[in-house]
PDB file of C-alpha atoms in Angstrom:
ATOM      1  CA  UNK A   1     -11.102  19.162  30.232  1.00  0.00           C
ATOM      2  CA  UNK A   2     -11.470  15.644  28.817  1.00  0.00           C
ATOM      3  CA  UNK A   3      -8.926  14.940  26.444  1.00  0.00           C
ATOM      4  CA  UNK A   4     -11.252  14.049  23.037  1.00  0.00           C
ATOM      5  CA  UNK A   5     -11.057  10.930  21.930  1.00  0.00           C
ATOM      6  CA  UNK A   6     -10.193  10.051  18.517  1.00  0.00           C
ATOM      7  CA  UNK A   7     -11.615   7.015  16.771  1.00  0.00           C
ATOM      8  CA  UNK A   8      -8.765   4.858  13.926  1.00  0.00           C
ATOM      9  CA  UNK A   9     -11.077   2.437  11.714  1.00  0.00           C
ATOM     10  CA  UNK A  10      -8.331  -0.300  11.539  1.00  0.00           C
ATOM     11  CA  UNK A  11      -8.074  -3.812   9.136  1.00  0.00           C
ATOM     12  CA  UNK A  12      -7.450  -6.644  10.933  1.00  0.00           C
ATOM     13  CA  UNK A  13      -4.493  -8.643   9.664  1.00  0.00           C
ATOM     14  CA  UNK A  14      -5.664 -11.892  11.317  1.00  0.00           C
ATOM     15  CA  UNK A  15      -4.619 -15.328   9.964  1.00  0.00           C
ATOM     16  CA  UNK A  16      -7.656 -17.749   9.801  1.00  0.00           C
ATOM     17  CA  UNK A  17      -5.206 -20.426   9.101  1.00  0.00           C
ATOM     18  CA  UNK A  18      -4.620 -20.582  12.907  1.00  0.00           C
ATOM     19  CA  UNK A  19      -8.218 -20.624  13.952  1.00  0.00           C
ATOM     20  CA  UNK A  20      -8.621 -23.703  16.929  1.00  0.00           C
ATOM     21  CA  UNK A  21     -11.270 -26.096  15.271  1.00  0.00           C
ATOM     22  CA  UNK A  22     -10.394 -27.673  11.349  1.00  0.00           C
ATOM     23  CA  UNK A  23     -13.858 -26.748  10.150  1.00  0.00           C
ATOM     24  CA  UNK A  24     -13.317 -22.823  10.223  1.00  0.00           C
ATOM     25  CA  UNK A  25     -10.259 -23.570   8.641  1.00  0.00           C
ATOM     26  CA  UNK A  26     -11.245 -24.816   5.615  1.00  0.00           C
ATOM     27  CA  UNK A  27     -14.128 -23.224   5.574  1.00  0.00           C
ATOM     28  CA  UNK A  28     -12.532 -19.790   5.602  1.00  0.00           C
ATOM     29  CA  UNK A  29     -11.824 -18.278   1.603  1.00  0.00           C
ATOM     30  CA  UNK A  30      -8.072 -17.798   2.441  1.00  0.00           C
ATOM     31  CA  UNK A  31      -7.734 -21.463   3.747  1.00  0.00           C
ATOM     32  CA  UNK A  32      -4.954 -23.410   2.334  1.00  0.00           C
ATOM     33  CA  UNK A  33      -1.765 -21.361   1.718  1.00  0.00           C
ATOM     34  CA  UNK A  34       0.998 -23.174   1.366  1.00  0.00           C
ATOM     35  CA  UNK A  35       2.936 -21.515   3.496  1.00  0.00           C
ATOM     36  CA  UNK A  36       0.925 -22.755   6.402  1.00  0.00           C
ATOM     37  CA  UNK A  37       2.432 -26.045   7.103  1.00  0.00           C
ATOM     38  CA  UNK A  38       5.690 -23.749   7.968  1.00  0.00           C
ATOM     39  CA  UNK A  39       3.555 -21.492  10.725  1.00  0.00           C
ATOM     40  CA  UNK A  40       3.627 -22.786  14.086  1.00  0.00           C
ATOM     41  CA  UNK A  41       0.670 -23.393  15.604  1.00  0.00           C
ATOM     42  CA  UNK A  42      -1.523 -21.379  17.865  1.00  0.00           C
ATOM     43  CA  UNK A  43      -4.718 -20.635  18.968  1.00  0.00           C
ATOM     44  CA  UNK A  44      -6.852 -17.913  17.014  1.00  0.00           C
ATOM     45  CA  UNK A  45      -7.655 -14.645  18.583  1.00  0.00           C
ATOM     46  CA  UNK A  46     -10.404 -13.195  17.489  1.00  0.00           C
ATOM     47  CA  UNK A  47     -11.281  -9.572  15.854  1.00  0.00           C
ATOM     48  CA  UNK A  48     -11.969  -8.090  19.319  1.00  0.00           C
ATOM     49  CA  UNK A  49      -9.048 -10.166  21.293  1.00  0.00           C
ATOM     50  CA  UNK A  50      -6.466  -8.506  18.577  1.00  0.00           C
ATOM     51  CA  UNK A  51      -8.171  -5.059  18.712  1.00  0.00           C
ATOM     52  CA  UNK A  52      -7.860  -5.311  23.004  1.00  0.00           C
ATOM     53  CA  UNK A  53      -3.901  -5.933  22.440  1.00  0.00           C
ATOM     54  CA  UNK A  54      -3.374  -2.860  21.319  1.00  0.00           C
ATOM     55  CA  UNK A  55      -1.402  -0.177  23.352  1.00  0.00           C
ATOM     56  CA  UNK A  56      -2.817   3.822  22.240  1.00  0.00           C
ATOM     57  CA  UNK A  57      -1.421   6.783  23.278  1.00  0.00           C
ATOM     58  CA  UNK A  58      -4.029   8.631  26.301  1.00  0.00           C
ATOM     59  CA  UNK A  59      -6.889   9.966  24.353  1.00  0.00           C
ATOM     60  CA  UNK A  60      -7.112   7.890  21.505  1.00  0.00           C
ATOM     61  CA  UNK A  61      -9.617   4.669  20.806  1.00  0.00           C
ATOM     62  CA  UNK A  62      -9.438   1.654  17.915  1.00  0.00           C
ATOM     63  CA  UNK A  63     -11.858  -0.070  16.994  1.00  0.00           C
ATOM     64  CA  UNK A  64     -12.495  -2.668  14.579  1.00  0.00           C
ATOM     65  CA  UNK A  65     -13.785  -1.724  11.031  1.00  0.00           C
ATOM     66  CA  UNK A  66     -13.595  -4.746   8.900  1.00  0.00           C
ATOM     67  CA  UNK A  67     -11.798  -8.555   9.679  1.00  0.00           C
ATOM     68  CA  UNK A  68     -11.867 -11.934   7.752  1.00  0.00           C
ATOM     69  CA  UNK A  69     -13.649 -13.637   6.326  1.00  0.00           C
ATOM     70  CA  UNK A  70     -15.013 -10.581   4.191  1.00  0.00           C
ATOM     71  CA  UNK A  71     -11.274  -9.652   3.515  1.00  0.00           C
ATOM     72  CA  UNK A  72      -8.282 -11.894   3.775  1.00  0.00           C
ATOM     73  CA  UNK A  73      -4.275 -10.707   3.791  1.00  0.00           C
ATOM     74  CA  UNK A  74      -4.611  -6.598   3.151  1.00  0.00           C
ATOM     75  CA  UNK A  75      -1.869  -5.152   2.676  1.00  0.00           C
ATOM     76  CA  UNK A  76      -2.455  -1.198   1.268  1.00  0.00           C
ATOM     77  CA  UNK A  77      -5.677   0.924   1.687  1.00  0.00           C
ATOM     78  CA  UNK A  78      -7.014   3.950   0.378  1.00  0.00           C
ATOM     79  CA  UNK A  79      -9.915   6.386   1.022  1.00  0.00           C
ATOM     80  CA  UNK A  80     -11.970   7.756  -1.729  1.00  0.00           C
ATOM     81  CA  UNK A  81     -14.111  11.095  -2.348  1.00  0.00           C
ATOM     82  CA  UNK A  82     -17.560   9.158  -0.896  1.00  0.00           C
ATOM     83  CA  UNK A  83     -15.371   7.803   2.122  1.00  0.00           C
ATOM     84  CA  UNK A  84     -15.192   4.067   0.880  1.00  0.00           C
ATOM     85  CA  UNK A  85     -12.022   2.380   1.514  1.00  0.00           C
ATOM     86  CA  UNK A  86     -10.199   0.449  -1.029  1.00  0.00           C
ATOM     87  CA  UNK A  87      -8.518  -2.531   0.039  1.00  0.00           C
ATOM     88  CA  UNK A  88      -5.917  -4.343  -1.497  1.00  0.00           C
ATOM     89  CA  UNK A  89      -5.293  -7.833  -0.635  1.00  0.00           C
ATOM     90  CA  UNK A  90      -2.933 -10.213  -1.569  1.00  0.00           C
ATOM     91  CA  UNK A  91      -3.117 -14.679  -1.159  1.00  0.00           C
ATOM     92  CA  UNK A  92       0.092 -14.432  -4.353  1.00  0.00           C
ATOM     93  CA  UNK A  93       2.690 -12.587  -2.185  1.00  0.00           C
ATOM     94  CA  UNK A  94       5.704 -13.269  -1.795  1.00  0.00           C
ATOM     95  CA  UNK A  95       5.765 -15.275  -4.801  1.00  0.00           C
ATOM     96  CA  UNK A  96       4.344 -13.446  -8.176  1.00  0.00           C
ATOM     97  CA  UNK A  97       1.703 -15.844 -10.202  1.00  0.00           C
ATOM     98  CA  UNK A  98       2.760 -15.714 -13.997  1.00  0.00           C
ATOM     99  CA  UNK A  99       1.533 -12.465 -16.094  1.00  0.00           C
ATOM    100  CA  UNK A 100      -2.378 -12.804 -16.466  1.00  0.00           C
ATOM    101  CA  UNK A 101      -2.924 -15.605 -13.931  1.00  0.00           C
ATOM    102  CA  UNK A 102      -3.256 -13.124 -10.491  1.00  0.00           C
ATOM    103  CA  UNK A 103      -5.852 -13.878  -8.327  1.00  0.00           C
ATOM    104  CA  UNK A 104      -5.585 -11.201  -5.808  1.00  0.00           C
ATOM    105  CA  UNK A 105      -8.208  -8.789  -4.967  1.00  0.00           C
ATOM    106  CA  UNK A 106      -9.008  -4.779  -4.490  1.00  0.00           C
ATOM    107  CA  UNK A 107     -12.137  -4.804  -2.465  1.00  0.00           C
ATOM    108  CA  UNK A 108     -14.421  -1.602  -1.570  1.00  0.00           C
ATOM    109  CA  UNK A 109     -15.745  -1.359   2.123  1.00  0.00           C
ATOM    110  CA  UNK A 110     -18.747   0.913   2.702  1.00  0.00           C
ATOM    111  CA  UNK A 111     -20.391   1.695   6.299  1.00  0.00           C
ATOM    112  CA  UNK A 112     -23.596   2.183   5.047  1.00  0.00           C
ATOM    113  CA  UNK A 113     -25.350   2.371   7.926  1.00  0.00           C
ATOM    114  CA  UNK A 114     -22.954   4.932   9.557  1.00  0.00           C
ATOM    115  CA  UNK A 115     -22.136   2.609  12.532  1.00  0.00           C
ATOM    116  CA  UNK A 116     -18.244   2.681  12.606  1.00  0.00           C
ATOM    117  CA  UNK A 117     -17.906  -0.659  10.618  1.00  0.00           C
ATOM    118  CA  UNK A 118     -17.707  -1.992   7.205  1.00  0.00           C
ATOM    119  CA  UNK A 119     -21.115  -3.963   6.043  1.00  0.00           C
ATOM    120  CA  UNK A 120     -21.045  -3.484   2.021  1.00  0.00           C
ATOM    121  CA  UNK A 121     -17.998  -5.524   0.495  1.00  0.00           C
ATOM    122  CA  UNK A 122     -17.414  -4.848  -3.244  1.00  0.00           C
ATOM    123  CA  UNK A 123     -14.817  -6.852  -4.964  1.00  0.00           C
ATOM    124  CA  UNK A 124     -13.504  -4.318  -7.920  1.00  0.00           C
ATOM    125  CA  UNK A 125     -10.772  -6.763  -9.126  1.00  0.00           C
ATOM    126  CA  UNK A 126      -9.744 -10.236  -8.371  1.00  0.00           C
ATOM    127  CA  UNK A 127      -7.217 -10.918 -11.170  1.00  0.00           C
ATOM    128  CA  UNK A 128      -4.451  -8.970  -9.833  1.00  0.00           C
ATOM    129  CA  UNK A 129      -0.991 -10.087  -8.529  1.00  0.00           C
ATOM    130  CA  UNK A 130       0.287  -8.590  -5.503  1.00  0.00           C
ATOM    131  CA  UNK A 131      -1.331  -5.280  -5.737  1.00  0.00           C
ATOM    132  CA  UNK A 132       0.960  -2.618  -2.723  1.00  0.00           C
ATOM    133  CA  UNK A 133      -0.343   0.307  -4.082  1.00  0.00           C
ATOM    134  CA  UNK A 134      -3.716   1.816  -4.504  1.00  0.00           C
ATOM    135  CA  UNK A 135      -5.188   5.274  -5.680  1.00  0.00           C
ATOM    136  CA  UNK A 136      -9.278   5.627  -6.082  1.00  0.00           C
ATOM    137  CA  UNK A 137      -9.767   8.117  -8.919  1.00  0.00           C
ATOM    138  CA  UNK A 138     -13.080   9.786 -10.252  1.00  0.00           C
ATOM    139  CA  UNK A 139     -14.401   6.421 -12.761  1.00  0.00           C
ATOM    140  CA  UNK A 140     -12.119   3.382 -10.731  1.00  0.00           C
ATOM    141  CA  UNK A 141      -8.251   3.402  -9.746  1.00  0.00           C
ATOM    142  CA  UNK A 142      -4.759   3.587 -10.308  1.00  0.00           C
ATOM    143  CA  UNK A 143      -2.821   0.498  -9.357  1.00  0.00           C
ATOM    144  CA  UNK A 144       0.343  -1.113  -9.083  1.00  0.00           C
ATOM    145  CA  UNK A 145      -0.068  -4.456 -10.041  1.00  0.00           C
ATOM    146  CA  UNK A 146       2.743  -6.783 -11.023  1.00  0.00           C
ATOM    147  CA  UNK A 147       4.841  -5.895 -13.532  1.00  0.00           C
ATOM    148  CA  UNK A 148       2.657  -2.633 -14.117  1.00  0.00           C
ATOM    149  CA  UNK A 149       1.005   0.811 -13.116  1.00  0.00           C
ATOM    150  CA  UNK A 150      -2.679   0.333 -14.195  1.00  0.00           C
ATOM    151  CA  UNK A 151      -5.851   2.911 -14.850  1.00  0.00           C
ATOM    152  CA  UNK A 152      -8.633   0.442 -13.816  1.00  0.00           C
ATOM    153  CA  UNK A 153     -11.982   2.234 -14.959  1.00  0.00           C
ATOM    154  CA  UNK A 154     -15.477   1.352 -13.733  1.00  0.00           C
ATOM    155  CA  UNK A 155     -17.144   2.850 -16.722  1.00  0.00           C
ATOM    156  CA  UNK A 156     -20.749   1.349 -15.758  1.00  0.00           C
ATOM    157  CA  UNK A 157     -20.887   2.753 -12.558  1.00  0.00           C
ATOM    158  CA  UNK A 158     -21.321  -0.979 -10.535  1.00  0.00           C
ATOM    159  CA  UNK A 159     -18.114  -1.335  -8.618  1.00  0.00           C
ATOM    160  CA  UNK A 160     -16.317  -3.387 -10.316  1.00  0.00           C
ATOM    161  CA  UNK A 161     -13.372  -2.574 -13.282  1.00  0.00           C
ATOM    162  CA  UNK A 162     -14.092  -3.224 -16.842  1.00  0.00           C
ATOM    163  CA  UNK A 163     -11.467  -1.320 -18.545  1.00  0.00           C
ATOM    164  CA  UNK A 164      -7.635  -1.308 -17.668  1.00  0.00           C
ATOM    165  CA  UNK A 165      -4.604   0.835 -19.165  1.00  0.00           C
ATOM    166  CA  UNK A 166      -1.385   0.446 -18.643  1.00  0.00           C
ATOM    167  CA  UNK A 167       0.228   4.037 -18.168  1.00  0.00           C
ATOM    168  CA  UNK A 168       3.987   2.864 -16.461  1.00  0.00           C
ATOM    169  CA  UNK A 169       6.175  -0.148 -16.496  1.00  0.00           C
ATOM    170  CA  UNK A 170       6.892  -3.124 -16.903  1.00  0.00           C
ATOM    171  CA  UNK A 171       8.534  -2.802 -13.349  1.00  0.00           C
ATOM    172  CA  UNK A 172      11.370  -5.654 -12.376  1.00  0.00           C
ATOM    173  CA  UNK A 173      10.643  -7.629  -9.409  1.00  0.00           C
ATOM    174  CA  UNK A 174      13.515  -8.821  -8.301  1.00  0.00           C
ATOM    175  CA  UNK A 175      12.407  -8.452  -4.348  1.00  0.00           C
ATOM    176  CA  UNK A 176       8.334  -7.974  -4.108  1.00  0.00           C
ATOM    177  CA  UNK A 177       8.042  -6.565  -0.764  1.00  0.00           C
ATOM    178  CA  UNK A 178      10.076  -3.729  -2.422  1.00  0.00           C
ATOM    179  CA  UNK A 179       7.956  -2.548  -5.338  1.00  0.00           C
ATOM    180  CA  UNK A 180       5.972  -0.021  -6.362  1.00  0.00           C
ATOM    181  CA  UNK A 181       3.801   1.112  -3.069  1.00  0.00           C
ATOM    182  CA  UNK A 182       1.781   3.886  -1.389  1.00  0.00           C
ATOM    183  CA  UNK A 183       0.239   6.254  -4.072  1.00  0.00           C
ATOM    184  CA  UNK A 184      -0.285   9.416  -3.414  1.00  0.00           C
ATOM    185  CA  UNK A 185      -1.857  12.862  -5.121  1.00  0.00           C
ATOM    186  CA  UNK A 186       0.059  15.618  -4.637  1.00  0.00           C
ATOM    187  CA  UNK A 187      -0.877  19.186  -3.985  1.00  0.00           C
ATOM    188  CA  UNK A 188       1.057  19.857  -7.542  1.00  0.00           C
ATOM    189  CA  UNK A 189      -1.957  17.263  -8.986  1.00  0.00           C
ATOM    190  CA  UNK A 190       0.716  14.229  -9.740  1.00  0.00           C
ATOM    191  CA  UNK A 191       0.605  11.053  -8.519  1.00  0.00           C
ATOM    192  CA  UNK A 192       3.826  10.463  -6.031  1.00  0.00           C
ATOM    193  CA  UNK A 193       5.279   7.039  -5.317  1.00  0.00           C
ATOM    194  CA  UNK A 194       7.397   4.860  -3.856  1.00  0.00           C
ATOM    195  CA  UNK A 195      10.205   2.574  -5.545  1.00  0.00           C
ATOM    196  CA  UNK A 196      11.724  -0.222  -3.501  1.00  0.00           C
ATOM    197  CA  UNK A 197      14.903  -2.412  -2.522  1.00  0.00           C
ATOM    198  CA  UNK A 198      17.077  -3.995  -4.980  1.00  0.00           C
ATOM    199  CA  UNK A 199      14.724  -3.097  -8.174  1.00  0.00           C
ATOM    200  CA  UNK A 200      16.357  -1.371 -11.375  1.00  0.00           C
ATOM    201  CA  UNK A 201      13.742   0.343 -13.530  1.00  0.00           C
ATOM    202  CA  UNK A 202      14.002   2.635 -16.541  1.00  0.00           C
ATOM    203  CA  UNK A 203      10.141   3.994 -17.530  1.00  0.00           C
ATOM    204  CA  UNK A 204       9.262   6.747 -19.423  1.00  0.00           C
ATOM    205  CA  UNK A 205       5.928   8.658 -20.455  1.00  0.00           C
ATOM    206  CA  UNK A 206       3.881   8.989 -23.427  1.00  0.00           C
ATOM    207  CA  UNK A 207       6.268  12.116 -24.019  1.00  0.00           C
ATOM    208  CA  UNK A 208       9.361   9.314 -24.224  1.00  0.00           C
ATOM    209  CA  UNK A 209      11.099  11.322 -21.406  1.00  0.00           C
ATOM    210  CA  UNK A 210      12.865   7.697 -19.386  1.00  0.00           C
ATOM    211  CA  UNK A 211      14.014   7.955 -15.894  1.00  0.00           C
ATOM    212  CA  UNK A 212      16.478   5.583 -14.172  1.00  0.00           C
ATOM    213  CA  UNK A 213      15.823   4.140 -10.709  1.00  0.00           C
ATOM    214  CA  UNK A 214      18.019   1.910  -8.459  1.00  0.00           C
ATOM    215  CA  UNK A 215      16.669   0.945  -5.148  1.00  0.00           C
ATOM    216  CA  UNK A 216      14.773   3.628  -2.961  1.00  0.00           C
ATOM    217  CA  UNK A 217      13.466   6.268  -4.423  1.00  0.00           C
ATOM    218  CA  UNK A 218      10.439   8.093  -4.676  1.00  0.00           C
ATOM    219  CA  UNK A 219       8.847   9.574  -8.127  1.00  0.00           C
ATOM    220  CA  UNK A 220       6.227  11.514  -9.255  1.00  0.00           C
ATOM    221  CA  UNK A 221       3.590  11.035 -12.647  1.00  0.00           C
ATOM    222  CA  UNK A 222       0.761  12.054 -14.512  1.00  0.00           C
ATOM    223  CA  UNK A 223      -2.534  10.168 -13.934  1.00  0.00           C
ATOM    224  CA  UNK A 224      -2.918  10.104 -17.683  1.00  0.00           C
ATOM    225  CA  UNK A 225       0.569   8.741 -18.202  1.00  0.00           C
ATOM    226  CA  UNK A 226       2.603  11.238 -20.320  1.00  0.00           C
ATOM    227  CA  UNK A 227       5.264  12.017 -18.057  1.00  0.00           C
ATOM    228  CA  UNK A 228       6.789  10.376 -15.339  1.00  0.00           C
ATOM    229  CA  UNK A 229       9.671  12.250 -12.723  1.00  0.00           C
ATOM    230  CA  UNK A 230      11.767  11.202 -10.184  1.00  0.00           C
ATOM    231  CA  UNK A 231      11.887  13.456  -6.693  1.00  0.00           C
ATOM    232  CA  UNK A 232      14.209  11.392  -4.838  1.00  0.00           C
ATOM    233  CA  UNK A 233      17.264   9.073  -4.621  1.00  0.00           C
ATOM    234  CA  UNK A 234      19.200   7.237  -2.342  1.00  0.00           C
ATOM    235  CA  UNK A 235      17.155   5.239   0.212  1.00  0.00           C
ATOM    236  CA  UNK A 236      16.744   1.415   0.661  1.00  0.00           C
ATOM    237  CA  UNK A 237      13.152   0.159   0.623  1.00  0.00           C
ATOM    238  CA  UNK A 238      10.590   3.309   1.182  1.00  0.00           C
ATOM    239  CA  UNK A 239       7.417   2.242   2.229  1.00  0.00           C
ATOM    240  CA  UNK A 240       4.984   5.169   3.677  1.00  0.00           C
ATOM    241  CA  UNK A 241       4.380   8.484   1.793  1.00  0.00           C
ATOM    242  CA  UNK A 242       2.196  11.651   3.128  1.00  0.00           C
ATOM    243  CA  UNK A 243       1.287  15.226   2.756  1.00  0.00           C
ATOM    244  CA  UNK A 244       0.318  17.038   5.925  1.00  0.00           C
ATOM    245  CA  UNK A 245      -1.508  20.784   5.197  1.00  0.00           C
ATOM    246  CA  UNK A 246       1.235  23.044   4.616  1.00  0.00           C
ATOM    247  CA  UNK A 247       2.566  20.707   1.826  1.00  0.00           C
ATOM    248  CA  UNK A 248       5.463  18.935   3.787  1.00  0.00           C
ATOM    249  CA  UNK A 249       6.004  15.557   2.037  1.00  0.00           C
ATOM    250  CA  UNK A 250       6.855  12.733   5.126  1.00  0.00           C
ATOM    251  CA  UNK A 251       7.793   9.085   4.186  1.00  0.00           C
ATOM    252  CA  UNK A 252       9.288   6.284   5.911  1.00  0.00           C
ATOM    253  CA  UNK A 253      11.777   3.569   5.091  1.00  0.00           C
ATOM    254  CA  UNK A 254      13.540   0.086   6.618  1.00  0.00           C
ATOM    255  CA  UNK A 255      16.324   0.801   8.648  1.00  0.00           C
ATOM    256  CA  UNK A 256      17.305   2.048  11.756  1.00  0.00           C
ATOM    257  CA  UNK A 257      16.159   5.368  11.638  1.00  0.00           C
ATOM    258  CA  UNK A 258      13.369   5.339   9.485  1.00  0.00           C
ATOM    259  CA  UNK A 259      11.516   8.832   9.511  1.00  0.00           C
ATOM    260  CA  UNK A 260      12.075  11.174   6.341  1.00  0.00           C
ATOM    261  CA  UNK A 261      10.824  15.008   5.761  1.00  0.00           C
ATOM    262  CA  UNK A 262      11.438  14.731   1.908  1.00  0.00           C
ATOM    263  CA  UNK A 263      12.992  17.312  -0.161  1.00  0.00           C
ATOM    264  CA  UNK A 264      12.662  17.509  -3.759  1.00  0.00           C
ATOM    265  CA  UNK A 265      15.265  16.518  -5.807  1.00  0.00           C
ATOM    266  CA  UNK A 266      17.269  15.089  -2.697  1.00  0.00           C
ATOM    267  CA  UNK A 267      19.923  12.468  -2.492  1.00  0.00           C
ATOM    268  CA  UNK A 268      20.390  10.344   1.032  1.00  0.00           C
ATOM    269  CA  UNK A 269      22.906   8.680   2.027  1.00  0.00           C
ATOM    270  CA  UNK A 270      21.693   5.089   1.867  1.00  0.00           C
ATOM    271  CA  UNK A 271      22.159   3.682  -0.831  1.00  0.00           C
ATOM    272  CA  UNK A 272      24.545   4.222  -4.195  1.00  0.00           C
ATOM    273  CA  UNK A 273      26.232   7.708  -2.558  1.00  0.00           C
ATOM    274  CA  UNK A 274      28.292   9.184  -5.173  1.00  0.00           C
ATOM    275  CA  UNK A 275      31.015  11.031  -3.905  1.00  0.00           C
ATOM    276  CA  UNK A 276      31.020  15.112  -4.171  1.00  0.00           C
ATOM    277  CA  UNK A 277      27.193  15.411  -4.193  1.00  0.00           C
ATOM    278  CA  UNK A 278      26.277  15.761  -0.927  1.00  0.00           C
ATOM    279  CA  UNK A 279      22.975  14.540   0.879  1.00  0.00           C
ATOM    280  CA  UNK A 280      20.021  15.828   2.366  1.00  0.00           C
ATOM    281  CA  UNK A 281      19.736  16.052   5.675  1.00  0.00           C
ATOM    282  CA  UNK A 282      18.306  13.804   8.371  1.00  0.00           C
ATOM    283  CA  UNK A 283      15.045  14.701   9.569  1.00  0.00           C
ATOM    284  CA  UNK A 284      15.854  13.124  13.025  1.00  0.00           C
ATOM    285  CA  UNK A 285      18.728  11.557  15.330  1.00  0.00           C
ATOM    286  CA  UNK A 286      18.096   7.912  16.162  1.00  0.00           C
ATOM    287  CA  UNK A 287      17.719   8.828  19.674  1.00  0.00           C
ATOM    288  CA  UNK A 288      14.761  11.255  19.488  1.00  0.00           C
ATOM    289  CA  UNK A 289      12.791   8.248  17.029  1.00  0.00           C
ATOM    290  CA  UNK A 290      14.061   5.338  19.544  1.00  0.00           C
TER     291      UNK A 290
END
């Protein structure tokens, strides 16, 4: 029987600033980072060259759903109840712009003619500042945008935000590819998180109930902000959190052997082990991930 094939709408991560001729280059929205004059140069592949280097398991199929110019630099995406994806996308990072100065972007993609690929581009914010986490909700989206977790609210109904709240933070950001990333709603109706490398954060609720984190962890809070908790210590820079059906929570992080099976309330060994605790288990040996 023919093994079915399985179809992964994918983002190209492309970088127009290599394209061969100058006049795409400058014409492209994303031209002139200035990180570019530190990139070595090579030719551009384009959307279907990248999409043809890719090496799938027997049985499965990519194809291309969306590519520059239309986005530029995504970094986090989420689906939402009518099947749009939200895509964050960030020109600031690594370097934060000053508060109230981002220029980054959440964009939604629509396939409204039901032919595999993106052809309706909404921009729902473009004054954010290095945006790694994104949750659609009912009336907009919960986002992590430097130093803050927002409610963005499209009250109007037209795509685009015109009403924020602030319901956690401000976060530190003392390393920003270790911030707060991958939003997720929980079969318990919270929203769970990740917290990254090297940042030290105390938040707290509406209720004024603070929690402490160092580092990796993961936590868990309220969409309307009056309570925050944290479900997990003791990791470096988690980046990557799931649900599968029966409820198991699965996350990744930056090391060696990356793969978690979370347990709540758990401590791993990682980072800041204090002695007499013990630690959760690993999930797997090296050897069965390598």
């Amino acid at each position: 029987m023919a093994v079915s094939r399985l179809r992964i709408a994918i983002i190209s991560l492309l970088f127009i600033t290599a394209c061969k001729t100058k006049t795409n280059t400058d014409s492209h929205e994303y031209a002139g980072d200035k990180f570019s004059a530190n990139i070595r140069s090579t030719a551009a592949r384009s959307p279907e060259e990248e999409r043809l280097g890719f090496k799938l398991p027997e049985g499965f199929e990519i194809s291309l759903f969306a590519s520059e110019p239309q986005i530029g630099k995504p970094i986090n995406f989420a689906f939402d109840a009518q099947g749009r994806m939200w895509v964050t996308q960030s020109f600031e990072y690594p370097f934060p712009s000053e508060p109230g100065k981002g220029t980054d972007k959440l964009t939604i993609l629509e396939d409204t003619d039901h032919d595999g690929k993106a052809d309706k581009f909404t921009v729902f914010s473009d004054t954010l500042n290095i945006p790694i986490g994104v949750l659609p909700v009912n009336d907009g989206a919960i986002v992590y945008s430097i130093p803050n977790i927002y409610k963005y609210t499209d009250s109007n109904g037209d795509g685009k935000v015109d009403n924020q709240k602030k319901l956690f933070g401000p976060f530190r950001i003392n390393d920003t590819h270790g911030m707060i990333n991958n939003l997720v709603r929980g079969y318990d109706g919270w929203i769970h998180s990740c917290h990254g490398y090297t940042n030290r954060d105390t938040i707290a609720g509406t209720d004024g109930e603070p929690i402490s984190m160092i580092s990796g962890n993961t936590f868990r809070f309220r969409t309307d902000g009056s309570r925050v908790e944290k479900t997990t210590d003791g990791r470096i820079n988690p980046f990557g959190l799931v649900y599968d059906e029966k409820g198991y929570c699965y996350s990744t992080d930056c090391h060696t052997s990356p793969l978690y099976q979370l347990m709540r309330d758990a401590d791993y060994t990682q980072w800041g082990k204090e002695e007499g605790m013990g630690f959760a288990p690993d999930m797997t040996s090296l050897s069965d991930e390598a």
